Coordinates of C-alpha atoms in Angstrom, one line a residue:
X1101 CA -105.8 -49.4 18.4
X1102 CA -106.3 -50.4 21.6
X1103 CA -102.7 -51.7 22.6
X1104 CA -101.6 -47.7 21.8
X1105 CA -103.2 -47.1 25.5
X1106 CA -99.6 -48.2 27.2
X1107 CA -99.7 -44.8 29.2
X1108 CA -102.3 -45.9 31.5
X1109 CA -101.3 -49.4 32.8
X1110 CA -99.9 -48.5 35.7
X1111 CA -102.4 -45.7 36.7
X1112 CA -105.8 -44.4 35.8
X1113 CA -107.0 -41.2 34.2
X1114 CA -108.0 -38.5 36.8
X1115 CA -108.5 -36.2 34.4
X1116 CA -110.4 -36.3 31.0
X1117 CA -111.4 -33.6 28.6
X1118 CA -113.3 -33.6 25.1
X1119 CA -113.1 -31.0 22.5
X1120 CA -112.8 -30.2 18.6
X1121 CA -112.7 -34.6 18.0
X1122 CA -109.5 -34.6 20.8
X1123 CA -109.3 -36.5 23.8
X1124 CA -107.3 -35.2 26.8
X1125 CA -106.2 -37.1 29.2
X1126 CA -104.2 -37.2 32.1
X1127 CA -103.5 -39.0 35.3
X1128 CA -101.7 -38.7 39.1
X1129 CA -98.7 -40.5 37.3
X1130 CA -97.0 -37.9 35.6
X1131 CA -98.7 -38.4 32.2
X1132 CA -101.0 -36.0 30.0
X1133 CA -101.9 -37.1 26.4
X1134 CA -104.0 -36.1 23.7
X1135 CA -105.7 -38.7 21.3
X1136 CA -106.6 -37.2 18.0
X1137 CA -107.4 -39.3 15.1
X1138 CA -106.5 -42.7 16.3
X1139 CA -102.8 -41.9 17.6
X1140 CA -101.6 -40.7 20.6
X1141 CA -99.3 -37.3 21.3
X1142 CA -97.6 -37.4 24.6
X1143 CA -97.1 -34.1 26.3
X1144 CA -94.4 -34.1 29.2
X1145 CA -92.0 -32.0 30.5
X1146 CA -89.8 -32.1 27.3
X1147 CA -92.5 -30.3 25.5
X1148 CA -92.7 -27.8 28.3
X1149 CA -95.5 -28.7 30.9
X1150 CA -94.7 -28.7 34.5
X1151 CA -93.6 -31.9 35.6
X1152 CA -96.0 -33.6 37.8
X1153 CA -99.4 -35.3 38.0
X1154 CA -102.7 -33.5 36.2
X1155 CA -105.9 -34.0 38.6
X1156 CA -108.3 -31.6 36.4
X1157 CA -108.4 -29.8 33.1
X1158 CA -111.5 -27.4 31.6
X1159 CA -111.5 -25.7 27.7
X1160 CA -113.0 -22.5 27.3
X1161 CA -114.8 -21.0 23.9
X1162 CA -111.2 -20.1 22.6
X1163 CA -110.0 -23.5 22.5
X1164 CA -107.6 -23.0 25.6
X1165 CA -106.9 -25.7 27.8
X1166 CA -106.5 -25.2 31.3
X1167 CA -104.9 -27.8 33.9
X1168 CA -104.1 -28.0 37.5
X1169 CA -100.5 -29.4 38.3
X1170 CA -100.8 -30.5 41.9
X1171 CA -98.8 -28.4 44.0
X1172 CA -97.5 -26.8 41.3
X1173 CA -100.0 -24.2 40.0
X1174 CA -101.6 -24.6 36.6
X1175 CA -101.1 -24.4 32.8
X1176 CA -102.7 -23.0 30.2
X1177 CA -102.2 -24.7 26.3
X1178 CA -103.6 -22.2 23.9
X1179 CA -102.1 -22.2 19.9
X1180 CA -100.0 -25.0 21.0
X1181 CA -97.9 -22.8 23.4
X1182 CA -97.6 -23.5 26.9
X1183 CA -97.8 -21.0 29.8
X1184 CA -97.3 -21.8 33.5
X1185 CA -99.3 -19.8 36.0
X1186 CA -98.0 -20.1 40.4
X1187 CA -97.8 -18.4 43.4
X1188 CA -95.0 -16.1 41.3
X1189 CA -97.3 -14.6 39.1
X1190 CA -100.2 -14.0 40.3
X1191 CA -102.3 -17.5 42.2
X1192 CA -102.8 -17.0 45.5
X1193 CA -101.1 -20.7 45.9
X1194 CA -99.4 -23.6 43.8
X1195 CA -101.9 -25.3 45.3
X1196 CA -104.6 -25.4 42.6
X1197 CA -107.6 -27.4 43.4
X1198 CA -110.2 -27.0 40.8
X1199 CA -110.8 -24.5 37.9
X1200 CA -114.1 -23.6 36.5
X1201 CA -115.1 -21.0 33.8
X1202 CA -118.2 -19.5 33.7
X1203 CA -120.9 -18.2 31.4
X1204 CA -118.8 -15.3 30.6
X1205 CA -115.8 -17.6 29.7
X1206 CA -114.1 -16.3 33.3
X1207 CA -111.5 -18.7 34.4
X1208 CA -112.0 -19.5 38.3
X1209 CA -109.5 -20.6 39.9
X1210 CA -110.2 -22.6 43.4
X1211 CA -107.1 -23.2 45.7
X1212 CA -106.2 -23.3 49.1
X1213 CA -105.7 -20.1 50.2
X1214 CA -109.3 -18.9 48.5
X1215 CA -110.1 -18.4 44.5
X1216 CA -109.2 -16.1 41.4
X1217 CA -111.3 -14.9 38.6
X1218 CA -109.1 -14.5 36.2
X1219 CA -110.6 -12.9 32.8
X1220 CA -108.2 -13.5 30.3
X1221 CA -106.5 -9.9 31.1
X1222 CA -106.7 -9.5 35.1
X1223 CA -107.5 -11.3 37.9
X1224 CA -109.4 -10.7 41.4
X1225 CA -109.1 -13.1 44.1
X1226 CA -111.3 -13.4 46.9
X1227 CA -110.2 -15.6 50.4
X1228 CA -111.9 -15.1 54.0
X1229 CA -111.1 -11.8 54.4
X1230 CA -113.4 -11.5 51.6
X1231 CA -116.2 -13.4 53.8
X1232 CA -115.5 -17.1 52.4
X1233 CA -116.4 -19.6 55.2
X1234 CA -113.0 -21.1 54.7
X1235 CA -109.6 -20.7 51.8
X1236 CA -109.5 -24.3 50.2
X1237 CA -112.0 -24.2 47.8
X1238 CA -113.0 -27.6 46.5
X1239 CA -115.9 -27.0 44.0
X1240 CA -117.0 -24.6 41.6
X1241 CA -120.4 -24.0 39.6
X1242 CA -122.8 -21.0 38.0
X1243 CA -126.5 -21.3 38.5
X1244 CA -128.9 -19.7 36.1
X1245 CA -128.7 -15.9 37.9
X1246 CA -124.9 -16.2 37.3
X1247 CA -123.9 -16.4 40.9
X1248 CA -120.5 -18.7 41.4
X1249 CA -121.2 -20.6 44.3
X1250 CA -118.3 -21.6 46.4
X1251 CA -117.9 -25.4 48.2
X1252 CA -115.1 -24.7 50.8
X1253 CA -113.4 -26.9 53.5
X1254 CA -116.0 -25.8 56.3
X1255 CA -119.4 -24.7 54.1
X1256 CA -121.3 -23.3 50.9
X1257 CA -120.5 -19.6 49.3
X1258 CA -122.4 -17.5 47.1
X1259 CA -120.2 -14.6 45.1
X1260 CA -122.7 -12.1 43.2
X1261 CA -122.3 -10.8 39.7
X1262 CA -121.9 -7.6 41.4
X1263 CA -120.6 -7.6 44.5
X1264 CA -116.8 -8.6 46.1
X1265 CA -118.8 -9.9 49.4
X1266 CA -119.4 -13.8 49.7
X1267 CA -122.3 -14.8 51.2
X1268 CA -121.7 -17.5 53.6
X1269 CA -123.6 -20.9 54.4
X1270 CA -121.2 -22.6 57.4
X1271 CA -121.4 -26.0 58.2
X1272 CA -123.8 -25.5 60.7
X1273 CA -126.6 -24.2 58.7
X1274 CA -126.9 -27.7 57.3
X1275 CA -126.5 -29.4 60.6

């Protein structure tokens, strides 16, 4: 029923995801639901996600849901167990931007201190060092030669399959 949508009055989704007949949902007001079946579930910090806003979420072919917590890394629901990922283990911030996964169901991880593949097992990150035109990566996206391409704070990036190199389009390129 329509009335059971009392989480959202005072705010509006920012984040929505569909899969297996579930809705995901979640918003910059400390709220993240799931809607399955006509009723709502309510997952908060009591049932041990990070307090604080959700501003993305993405599902990969195993059913795991991942989500950016603003400031406060990410989290991962898989088999209805949560796991929190930060700056302690492993991201090179806890501030998550955006997350994509790839054709070979890759997590990438976009923050602002550069990205993170992360496999399922390990994970490589790559910042400007690595030739990024700047750290705060923004967007993520796979074209058909399964290049990740790369939209930073200051320009376009191209990782290859096989390289650890970024190749670099700066802001003036387009100008």
């Amino acid at each position: 029923a329509l009335g059971s949508i009392k989480h959202f009055k005072n705010s509006f989704p920012s984040a929505l995801l569909y899969r297996n007949n579930e809705m995901w949902i979640g918003n910059l007001d400390n709220d993240f639901t799931r809607f399955k079946f006509n009723s709502f579930d309510k997952l908060d910090n009591k049932s041990g996600l990070i307090k604080g806003s959700v501003s993305r979420m993405v599902s990969d072919a195993n059913n795991t849901i991942w989500i950016v917590n603003p400031g406060a890394g990410m989290s991962r629901i898989r088999d209805n167990k949560i796991t929190h990922f930060s700056k302690a283990n492993g991201l090179p911030s806890n501030d998550v931007i955006t997350l994509y996964v790839d054709s070979k169901q890759n997590l990438w991880i976009g923050t602002n201190a550069g990205i993170c593949k992360y496999n399922g097992k390990t994970s490589v990150c790559y910042d400007q060092k690595d030739g990024l035109t700047n750290n705060y990566v923004s967007s993520i996206i796979e074209d058909h030669k399964h290049r990740i391409w790369l939209g930073t704070a200051r320009g376009l990036n191209v990782l290859c399959p096989d390289s650890a190199k970024a190749k670099s389009y700066g802001i003036d390129y387009f100008l």
